[in-house]
């Protein structure tokens, strides 16, 4: 068994997917499984989502879309980060919905469609100013796509900039802009049957913006995107490492590179086999409280490439080598707590485990 593991609870994935499906009601649920299902392992996670209510999948790259198809999933798959310079023919042949994120993308798909059916969804920029067709180009793009017989426009979508702060009026501004885009597309003769704007925070807080589909990611993995809210989601990932060494340290002695942490009293240290090569940020020094046997212990000293050190104090509870240290997840800090301690967001925390971390799965996905 690997010393460093993420433990993925498939029953939690099933629970969260069902919860979002119930929220969606009559509206479709697109499960976002980019970045290897937010680092949970798409091969195991996507089929669980499919059997628990996901009607479609969203991914970033062409490679992710093709991989998802290769798993045998037959639901629509939308891919929103690609370039006309790439070979995107295989994605068209696999029935992947390609996002039109600029006029250049629209032209490339029109050129590629000669005779072949191509499914597209237009990503309109409503204020994020990242990728997406600018309002000034909507009419040109909608017309280009409408006039191309091979192209089927499944709908429009857009991405929200500030939905994680429900009081931010930008979401309403973007929603209005999105409605304008839908109106224009229909005026120009495109049916745009299934449109979507809601990421996780909007799926939880803005049922008035559901349109034909919601497109959440992080909530399916059990994390709240709006700090302070609780929708009874179940975090699916824990990151654990087996302690390799427990050793004494005397008052005045220090540990790890630079000897930046010094023991004030005689005590014990434990070594956890996770370092910055595995995704524990070096700047996490002193900011992680590791869970061992249901109790918390401070990480101390520099985080190294392959390991970090924990102070056990006088080790009153008898921590020994082989005990499991929880970096985040069940029995330790939550991903959200660790994110707050590191000055980041829970999304980034769950993407951290990498390097020598192996995945193990529990539950049946029910
Ligand atoms: C275009 C798009 N839609 C949906 C999502 C899902 O976002 P969230 O995980 O906040 O639900 C993402 C993720 O960043 C995205 O890029």
Tab-separated table of C-alpha atoms and ligand atoms in Angstrom:
chain	number	residue	atom	x	y	z
A	1	UNK	CA	0.000	0.000	0.000
A	2	UNK	CA	1.211	3.486	-0.817
A	3	UNK	CA	2.200	5.576	2.206
A	4	UNK	CA	0.432	8.646	0.857
A	5	UNK	CA	-3.168	8.331	-0.309
A	6	UNK	CA	-6.280	10.230	-1.224
A	7	UNK	CA	-9.317	8.318	-0.049
A	8	UNK	CA	-12.329	8.942	-2.257
A	9	UNK	CA	-15.781	8.134	-0.914
A	10	UNK	CA	-17.933	7.126	-3.893
A	11	UNK	CA	-21.063	7.067	-1.740
A	12	UNK	CA	-20.441	10.753	-0.990
A	13	UNK	CA	-20.204	11.464	-4.730
A	14	UNK	CA	-23.494	9.598	-5.236
A	15	UNK	CA	-25.153	11.499	-2.379
A	16	UNK	CA	-24.019	14.910	-3.635
A	17	UNK	CA	-25.059	14.142	-7.216
A	18	UNK	CA	-28.511	13.072	-6.066
A	19	UNK	CA	-28.769	16.215	-3.924
A	20	UNK	CA	-27.984	18.450	-6.907
A	21	UNK	CA	-30.311	16.479	-9.153
A	22	UNK	CA	-33.102	16.983	-6.625
A	23	UNK	CA	-32.332	20.719	-6.528
A	24	UNK	CA	-32.396	20.861	-10.320
A	25	UNK	CA	-35.893	19.392	-10.406
A	26	UNK	CA	-37.090	19.383	-14.023
A	27	UNK	CA	-33.903	21.040	-15.237
A	28	UNK	CA	-30.949	18.959	-16.496
A	29	UNK	CA	-27.767	18.430	-14.476
A	30	UNK	CA	-24.399	18.767	-16.196
A	31	UNK	CA	-21.687	17.388	-13.893
A	32	UNK	CA	-18.367	19.167	-14.295
A	33	UNK	CA	-15.609	16.553	-14.231
A	34	UNK	CA	-12.668	18.507	-15.648
A	35	UNK	CA	-9.197	18.150	-14.109
A	36	UNK	CA	-9.716	14.429	-13.549
A	37	UNK	CA	-12.966	15.053	-11.725
A	38	UNK	CA	-11.444	17.766	-9.547
A	39	UNK	CA	-8.623	15.314	-8.774
A	40	UNK	CA	-11.003	12.574	-7.568
A	41	UNK	CA	-10.366	10.276	-10.557
A	42	UNK	CA	-12.820	10.626	-13.423
A	43	UNK	CA	-12.788	6.913	-14.310
A	44	UNK	CA	-14.474	5.985	-11.049
A	45	UNK	CA	-16.360	9.174	-10.321
A	46	UNK	CA	-18.106	9.937	-13.633
A	47	UNK	CA	-19.941	6.576	-13.845
A	48	UNK	CA	-21.184	7.093	-10.278
A	49	UNK	CA	-22.471	10.542	-11.226
A	50	UNK	CA	-24.125	9.094	-14.326
A	51	UNK	CA	-26.047	6.509	-12.341
A	52	UNK	CA	-27.058	9.054	-9.701
A	53	UNK	CA	-28.542	11.755	-11.910
A	54	UNK	CA	-25.956	13.449	-14.133
A	55	UNK	CA	-27.607	14.114	-17.500
A	56	UNK	CA	-24.477	15.529	-19.153
A	57	UNK	CA	-20.804	16.159	-18.411
A	58	UNK	CA	-18.646	19.245	-18.685
A	59	UNK	CA	-14.890	19.142	-19.201
A	60	UNK	CA	-12.184	21.609	-20.092
A	61	UNK	CA	-9.995	19.942	-22.721
A	62	UNK	CA	-10.404	17.774	-25.809
A	63	UNK	CA	-8.321	15.056	-24.158
A	64	UNK	CA	-10.661	15.013	-21.173
A	65	UNK	CA	-13.706	14.824	-23.452
A	66	UNK	CA	-12.337	11.915	-25.479
A	67	UNK	CA	-11.239	10.091	-22.359
A	68	UNK	CA	-14.711	10.441	-20.884
A	69	UNK	CA	-16.251	9.026	-24.070
A	70	UNK	CA	-13.800	6.133	-23.942
A	71	UNK	CA	-15.293	5.190	-20.562
A	72	UNK	CA	-18.465	4.301	-22.419
A	73	UNK	CA	-20.557	7.190	-21.145
A	74	UNK	CA	-23.213	8.131	-23.660
A	75	UNK	CA	-24.431	11.409	-22.146
A	76	UNK	CA	-23.683	14.721	-23.902
A	77	UNK	CA	-20.166	15.978	-23.135
A	78	UNK	CA	-19.372	19.673	-23.438
A	79	UNK	CA	-15.729	20.726	-23.921
A	80	UNK	CA	-14.865	24.434	-23.480
A	81	UNK	CA	-11.097	24.791	-23.783
A	82	UNK	CA	-9.739	23.972	-27.205
A	83	UNK	CA	-8.039	25.707	-30.058
A	84	UNK	CA	-8.717	25.571	-33.826
A	85	UNK	CA	-5.022	24.694	-34.249
A	86	UNK	CA	-5.597	21.403	-32.431
A	87	UNK	CA	-6.892	18.283	-34.126
A	88	UNK	CA	-10.511	18.472	-32.954
A	89	UNK	CA	-11.924	16.059	-35.558
A	90	UNK	CA	-11.869	13.121	-33.143
A	91	UNK	CA	-14.005	15.093	-30.709
A	92	UNK	CA	-16.571	15.848	-33.438
A	93	UNK	CA	-16.593	12.183	-34.429
A	94	UNK	CA	-17.097	11.185	-30.790
A	95	UNK	CA	-20.172	13.414	-30.615
A	96	UNK	CA	-18.592	15.866	-28.183
A	97	UNK	CA	-20.282	19.272	-27.954
A	98	UNK	CA	-17.614	21.846	-28.705
A	99	UNK	CA	-17.902	25.256	-27.117
A	100	UNK	CA	-17.680	28.229	-29.425
A	101	UNK	CA	-15.593	30.597	-27.324
A	102	UNK	CA	-14.675	33.175	-30.020
A	103	UNK	CA	-15.483	34.024	-33.629
A	104	UNK	CA	-12.313	32.166	-34.640
A	105	UNK	CA	-13.737	29.006	-33.072
A	106	UNK	CA	-17.050	29.513	-34.862
A	107	UNK	CA	-15.309	29.812	-38.247
A	108	UNK	CA	-13.177	26.731	-37.590
A	109	UNK	CA	-16.274	24.660	-36.822
A	110	UNK	CA	-18.143	25.952	-39.848
A	111	UNK	CA	-15.134	24.937	-41.995
A	112	UNK	CA	-14.935	21.530	-40.307
A	113	UNK	CA	-18.608	20.769	-40.577
A	114	UNK	CA	-18.800	20.181	-44.359
A	115	UNK	CA	-21.264	17.337	-44.462
A	116	UNK	CA	-20.610	16.133	-40.895
A	117	UNK	CA	-22.984	16.921	-38.052
A	118	UNK	CA	-21.266	19.074	-35.430
A	119	UNK	CA	-22.821	19.824	-32.058
A	120	UNK	CA	-21.877	23.160	-30.586
A	121	UNK	CA	-22.776	25.269	-27.613
A	122	UNK	CA	-21.911	28.969	-27.708
A	123	UNK	CA	-20.137	30.358	-24.673
A	124	UNK	CA	-21.096	33.999	-24.511
A	125	UNK	CA	-19.052	36.432	-22.482
A	126	UNK	CA	-21.407	38.257	-20.133
A	127	UNK	CA	-18.812	39.922	-17.924
A	128	UNK	CA	-16.119	37.455	-16.840
A	129	UNK	CA	-13.961	38.695	-19.723
A	130	UNK	CA	-12.086	35.413	-20.005
A	131	UNK	CA	-13.041	33.120	-22.873
A	132	UNK	CA	-16.430	33.494	-24.532
A	133	UNK	CA	-17.852	35.406	-27.468
A	134	UNK	CA	-17.954	39.166	-26.845
A	135	UNK	CA	-21.345	40.845	-27.110
A	136	UNK	CA	-20.131	42.813	-30.135
A	137	UNK	CA	-19.630	39.492	-31.970
A	138	UNK	CA	-22.794	37.649	-30.905
A	139	UNK	CA	-24.760	38.479	-34.021
A	140	UNK	CA	-21.945	37.484	-36.367
A	141	UNK	CA	-21.369	34.181	-34.562
A	142	UNK	CA	-25.051	33.275	-34.266
A	143	UNK	CA	-25.543	34.031	-37.960
A	144	UNK	CA	-22.486	32.034	-39.028
A	145	UNK	CA	-23.677	29.009	-37.064
A	146	UNK	CA	-27.301	29.358	-38.155
A	147	UNK	CA	-26.303	29.421	-41.808
A	148	UNK	CA	-24.177	26.285	-41.586
A	149	UNK	CA	-26.355	23.210	-42.268
A	150	UNK	CA	-24.115	20.692	-40.467
A	151	UNK	CA	-24.052	22.606	-37.217
A	152	UNK	CA	-26.501	21.965	-34.419
A	153	UNK	CA	-26.446	24.662	-31.762
A	154	UNK	CA	-27.537	22.859	-28.598
A	155	UNK	CA	-27.675	26.088	-26.601
A	156	UNK	CA	-25.811	28.984	-25.068
A	157	UNK	CA	-23.880	29.120	-21.842
A	158	UNK	CA	-21.878	31.620	-19.843
A	159	UNK	CA	-19.712	31.590	-16.740
A	160	UNK	CA	-20.296	33.746	-13.660
A	161	UNK	CA	-17.546	35.852	-12.127
A	162	UNK	CA	-18.845	36.531	-8.617
A	163	UNK	CA	-21.482	33.921	-7.773
A	164	UNK	CA	-19.529	32.858	-4.675
A	165	UNK	CA	-20.640	36.181	-3.150
A	166	UNK	CA	-24.448	36.029	-3.408
A	167	UNK	CA	-24.709	39.731	-2.512
A	168	UNK	CA	-22.637	40.801	-5.517
A	169	UNK	CA	-24.883	42.538	-8.099
A	170	UNK	CA	-22.569	41.375	-10.915
A	171	UNK	CA	-24.470	38.056	-11.074
A	172	UNK	CA	-27.692	39.890	-11.932
A	173	UNK	CA	-25.862	41.978	-14.524
A	174	UNK	CA	-24.469	38.811	-16.121
A	175	UNK	CA	-27.870	37.111	-15.965
A	176	UNK	CA	-29.447	40.027	-17.826
A	177	UNK	CA	-26.721	39.925	-20.437
A	178	UNK	CA	-27.248	36.156	-20.817
A	179	UNK	CA	-30.987	36.654	-21.371
A	180	UNK	CA	-30.147	39.257	-24.039
A	181	UNK	CA	-27.931	36.699	-25.788
A	182	UNK	CA	-30.679	34.062	-25.729
A	183	UNK	CA	-33.191	36.599	-27.055
A	184	UNK	CA	-30.869	37.637	-29.884
A	185	UNK	CA	-30.107	34.030	-30.852
A	186	UNK	CA	-33.834	33.261	-31.038
A	187	UNK	CA	-34.573	36.461	-32.964
A	188	UNK	CA	-31.979	35.307	-35.480
A	189	UNK	CA	-33.685	31.946	-35.824
A	190	UNK	CA	-31.578	29.729	-33.553
A	191	UNK	CA	-33.683	27.651	-31.230
A	192	UNK	CA	-30.997	27.343	-28.480
A	193	UNK	CA	-33.048	24.776	-26.548
A	194	UNK	CA	-30.763	24.164	-23.548
A	195	UNK	CA	-29.013	27.132	-21.948
A	196	UNK	CA	-27.031	27.300	-18.718
A	197	UNK	CA	-25.326	29.819	-16.462
A	198	UNK	CA	-25.289	28.212	-12.981
A	199	UNK	CA	-22.004	26.961	-11.544
A	200	UNK	CA	-22.031	25.517	-8.010
A	201	UNK	CA	-22.618	28.713	-6.025
A	202	UNK	CA	-25.398	29.824	-8.372
A	203	UNK	CA	-26.922	26.332	-8.379
A	204	UNK	CA	-27.198	26.617	-4.587
A	205	UNK	CA	-28.362	30.198	-4.348
A	206	UNK	CA	-30.030	31.228	-7.629
A	207	UNK	CA	-32.766	28.794	-8.700
A	208	UNK	CA	-34.247	31.692	-10.683
A	209	UNK	CA	-31.287	31.381	-13.087
A	210	UNK	CA	-31.518	27.656	-13.814
A	211	UNK	CA	-32.722	27.996	-17.467
A	212	UNK	CA	-32.579	24.483	-19.000
A	213	UNK	CA	-29.592	23.089	-17.130
A	214	UNK	CA	-27.267	23.673	-14.186
A	215	UNK	CA	-23.512	23.129	-14.519
A	216	UNK	CA	-21.992	22.583	-11.068
A	217	UNK	CA	-18.613	21.110	-10.218
A	218	UNK	CA	-17.264	21.535	-6.706
A	219	UNK	CA	-20.533	20.768	-4.888
A	220	UNK	CA	-20.582	17.297	-6.445
A	221	UNK	CA	-17.358	16.609	-4.584
A	222	UNK	CA	-19.012	17.734	-1.359
A	223	UNK	CA	-17.586	21.211	-0.885
A	224	UNK	CA	-19.503	24.409	-0.211
A	225	UNK	CA	-18.498	27.163	-2.638
A	226	UNK	CA	-19.998	29.932	-0.518
A	227	UNK	CA	-18.319	30.127	2.892
A	228	UNK	CA	-20.758	29.742	5.747
A	229	UNK	CA	-23.467	27.817	3.861
A	230	UNK	CA	-24.331	24.203	4.684
A	231	UNK	CA	-26.366	22.116	2.252
A	232	UNK	CA	-25.580	18.771	3.865
A	233	UNK	CA	-23.067	17.860	1.169
A	234	UNK	CA	-20.535	15.126	1.942
A	235	UNK	CA	-16.868	15.871	1.191
A	236	UNK	CA	-15.612	12.946	-0.872
A	237	UNK	CA	-11.849	13.333	-0.515
A	238	UNK	CA	-9.459	12.807	2.389
A	239	UNK	CA	-5.671	13.072	2.081
A	240	UNK	CA	-3.765	10.796	4.443
A	241	UNK	CA	-0.196	9.631	4.971
A	242	UNK	CA	1.207	6.877	7.164
A	243	UNK	CA	3.666	8.166	9.739
A	244	UNK	CA	7.129	6.810	8.982
A	245	UNK	CA	9.069	7.885	12.072
A	246	UNK	CA	8.284	8.957	15.643
A	247	UNK	CA	11.317	10.300	17.499
A	248	UNK	CA	12.158	12.311	20.591
A	249	UNK	CA	13.294	15.918	20.500
A	250	UNK	CA	14.825	17.787	23.406
A	251	UNK	CA	13.992	21.300	24.543
A	252	UNK	CA	16.071	23.708	22.480
A	253	UNK	CA	16.568	21.327	19.540
A	254	UNK	CA	15.107	22.241	16.152
A	255	UNK	CA	13.726	20.340	13.169
A	256	UNK	CA	13.762	20.340	9.358
A	257	UNK	CA	15.672	22.567	6.916
A	258	UNK	CA	16.872	25.848	8.326
A	259	UNK	CA	15.992	24.639	11.830
A	260	UNK	CA	13.172	27.172	11.819
A	261	UNK	CA	11.114	25.526	14.587
A	262	UNK	CA	12.627	24.793	17.967
A	263	UNK	CA	11.087	22.645	20.698
A	264	UNK	CA	10.325	24.567	23.876
A	265	UNK	CA	10.077	21.359	25.922
A	266	UNK	CA	11.230	17.773	25.609
A	267	UNK	CA	8.773	15.915	23.398
A	268	UNK	CA	8.246	13.865	20.257
A	269	UNK	CA	8.029	14.473	16.535
A	270	UNK	CA	6.271	12.454	13.839
A	271	UNK	CA	7.295	12.443	10.186
A	272	UNK	CA	4.586	12.412	7.466
A	273	UNK	CA	5.679	11.304	3.960
A	274	UNK	CA	4.150	14.231	2.052
A	275	UNK	CA	6.031	17.224	0.745
A	276	UNK	CA	5.863	19.948	-1.828
A	277	UNK	CA	6.523	17.441	-4.611
A	278	UNK	CA	3.239	15.845	-3.527
A	279	UNK	CA	1.327	19.120	-3.363
A	280	UNK	CA	1.827	20.279	0.233
A	281	UNK	CA	2.799	23.923	-0.329
A	282	UNK	CA	6.113	24.905	1.233
A	283	UNK	CA	4.378	28.054	2.459
A	284	UNK	CA	2.020	25.816	4.463
A	285	UNK	CA	4.631	25.745	7.232
A	286	UNK	CA	2.884	26.136	10.576
A	287	UNK	CA	-0.585	26.298	9.006
A	288	UNK	CA	-1.692	22.660	8.996
A	289	UNK	CA	-3.171	20.928	12.000
A	290	UNK	CA	-2.808	17.243	11.209
A	291	UNK	CA	-5.381	14.767	12.515
A	292	UNK	CA	-3.957	11.608	14.077
A	293	UNK	CA	-6.249	9.202	15.924
A	294	UNK	CA	-8.966	11.850	16.137
A	295	UNK	CA	-6.692	14.496	17.707
A	296	UNK	CA	-4.999	17.507	16.161
A	297	UNK	CA	-1.240	18.128	16.104
A	298	UNK	CA	0.664	21.089	14.656
A	299	UNK	CA	2.826	20.721	11.583
A	300	UNK	CA	6.169	22.352	12.427
A	301	UNK	CA	9.311	23.444	10.587
A	302	UNK	CA	9.904	23.642	6.863
A	303	UNK	CA	7.821	21.510	4.515
A	304	UNK	CA	10.386	19.501	2.517
A	305	UNK	CA	10.098	18.003	-0.958
A	306	UNK	CA	8.969	14.571	0.297
A	307	UNK	CA	7.991	14.949	3.950
A	308	UNK	CA	6.965	17.237	6.777
A	309	UNK	CA	7.189	17.073	10.532
A	310	UNK	CA	4.479	17.199	13.191
A	311	UNK	CA	4.965	18.026	16.869
A	312	UNK	CA	3.373	15.422	19.133
A	313	UNK	CA	4.152	17.315	22.353
A	314	UNK	CA	4.773	14.711	25.017
A	315	UNK	CA	2.879	12.222	22.837
A	316	UNK	CA	0.248	11.539	25.514
A	317	UNK	CA	-1.866	9.427	23.175
A	318	UNK	CA	0.944	7.171	22.024
A	319	UNK	CA	1.191	8.008	18.304
A	320	UNK	CA	3.366	5.385	16.636
A	321	UNK	CA	4.854	4.777	13.184
A	322	UNK	CA	2.189	3.440	10.838
A	323	UNK	CA	-0.549	5.605	12.332
A	324	UNK	CA	-2.468	7.548	9.750
A	325	UNK	CA	-2.006	11.314	9.614
A	326	UNK	CA	-4.891	13.204	7.994
A	327	UNK	CA	-3.737	16.275	6.072
A	328	UNK	CA	-7.340	17.145	5.271
A	329	UNK	CA	-10.621	15.297	5.234
A	330	UNK	CA	-12.313	12.935	7.633
A	331	UNK	CA	-10.474	12.930	10.957
A	332	UNK	CA	-8.551	16.116	10.165
A	333	UNK	CA	-9.063	19.687	9.010
A	334	UNK	CA	-11.727	19.981	6.349
A	335	UNK	CA	-10.576	21.075	2.893
A	336	UNK	CA	-12.363	24.363	3.558
A	337	UNK	CA	-10.601	24.861	6.912
A	338	UNK	CA	-7.229	24.093	5.376
A	339	UNK	CA	-8.014	26.473	2.508
A	340	UNK	CA	-8.816	29.262	4.988
A	341	UNK	CA	-5.595	28.554	6.858
A	342	UNK	CA	-3.560	28.675	3.628
A	343	UNK	CA	-5.328	31.752	2.274
A	344	UNK	CA	-6.851	29.943	-0.683
A	345	UNK	CA	-10.096	28.210	-1.681
A	346	UNK	CA	-11.239	24.628	-1.120
A	347	UNK	CA	-11.153	24.052	-4.914
A	348	UNK	CA	-7.383	24.458	-4.866
A	349	UNK	CA	-6.952	22.282	-1.778
A	350	UNK	CA	-8.611	19.258	-3.396
A	351	UNK	CA	-6.451	19.714	-6.504
A	352	UNK	CA	-3.298	19.690	-4.362
A	353	UNK	CA	-2.734	15.958	-3.743
A	354	UNK	CA	-0.438	14.856	-6.529
A	355	UNK	CA	3.089	13.460	-6.903
A	356	UNK	CA	3.396	10.173	-5.048
A	357	UNK	CA	-0.202	10.198	-3.798
A	358	UNK	CA	-2.163	7.073	-4.737
A	359	UNK	CA	-5.957	7.036	-4.846
A	360	UNK	CA	-8.053	4.542	-2.966
A	361	UNK	CA	-11.819	4.283	-3.225
A	362	UNK	CA	-14.431	3.361	-0.683
A	363	UNK	CA	-18.179	2.900	-0.979
A	364	UNK	CA	-20.231	1.545	-3.844
A	365	UNK	CA	-21.341	4.832	-5.383
A	366	UNK	CA	-24.869	4.439	-4.067
B	1	LIG	C1	-17.135	26.909	-17.618
B	1	LIG	C2	-17.286	26.299	-16.269
B	1	LIG	N1	-18.493	25.880	-15.868
B	1	LIG	C3	-18.691	25.319	-14.667
B	1	LIG	C4	-17.658	25.170	-13.772
B	1	LIG	C5	-17.934	24.573	-12.429
B	1	LIG	O1	-17.654	25.508	-11.412
B	1	LIG	P1	-17.962	25.121	-9.900
B	1	LIG	O2	-16.959	24.082	-9.518
B	1	LIG	O3	-17.803	26.401	-9.156
B	1	LIG	O4	-19.321	24.602	-9.866
B	1	LIG	C6	-16.379	25.599	-14.141
B	1	LIG	C7	-15.272	25.485	-13.194
B	1	LIG	O5	-14.491	26.362	-12.995
B	1	LIG	C8	-16.184	26.172	-15.426
B	1	LIG	O6	-14.976	26.577	-15.822
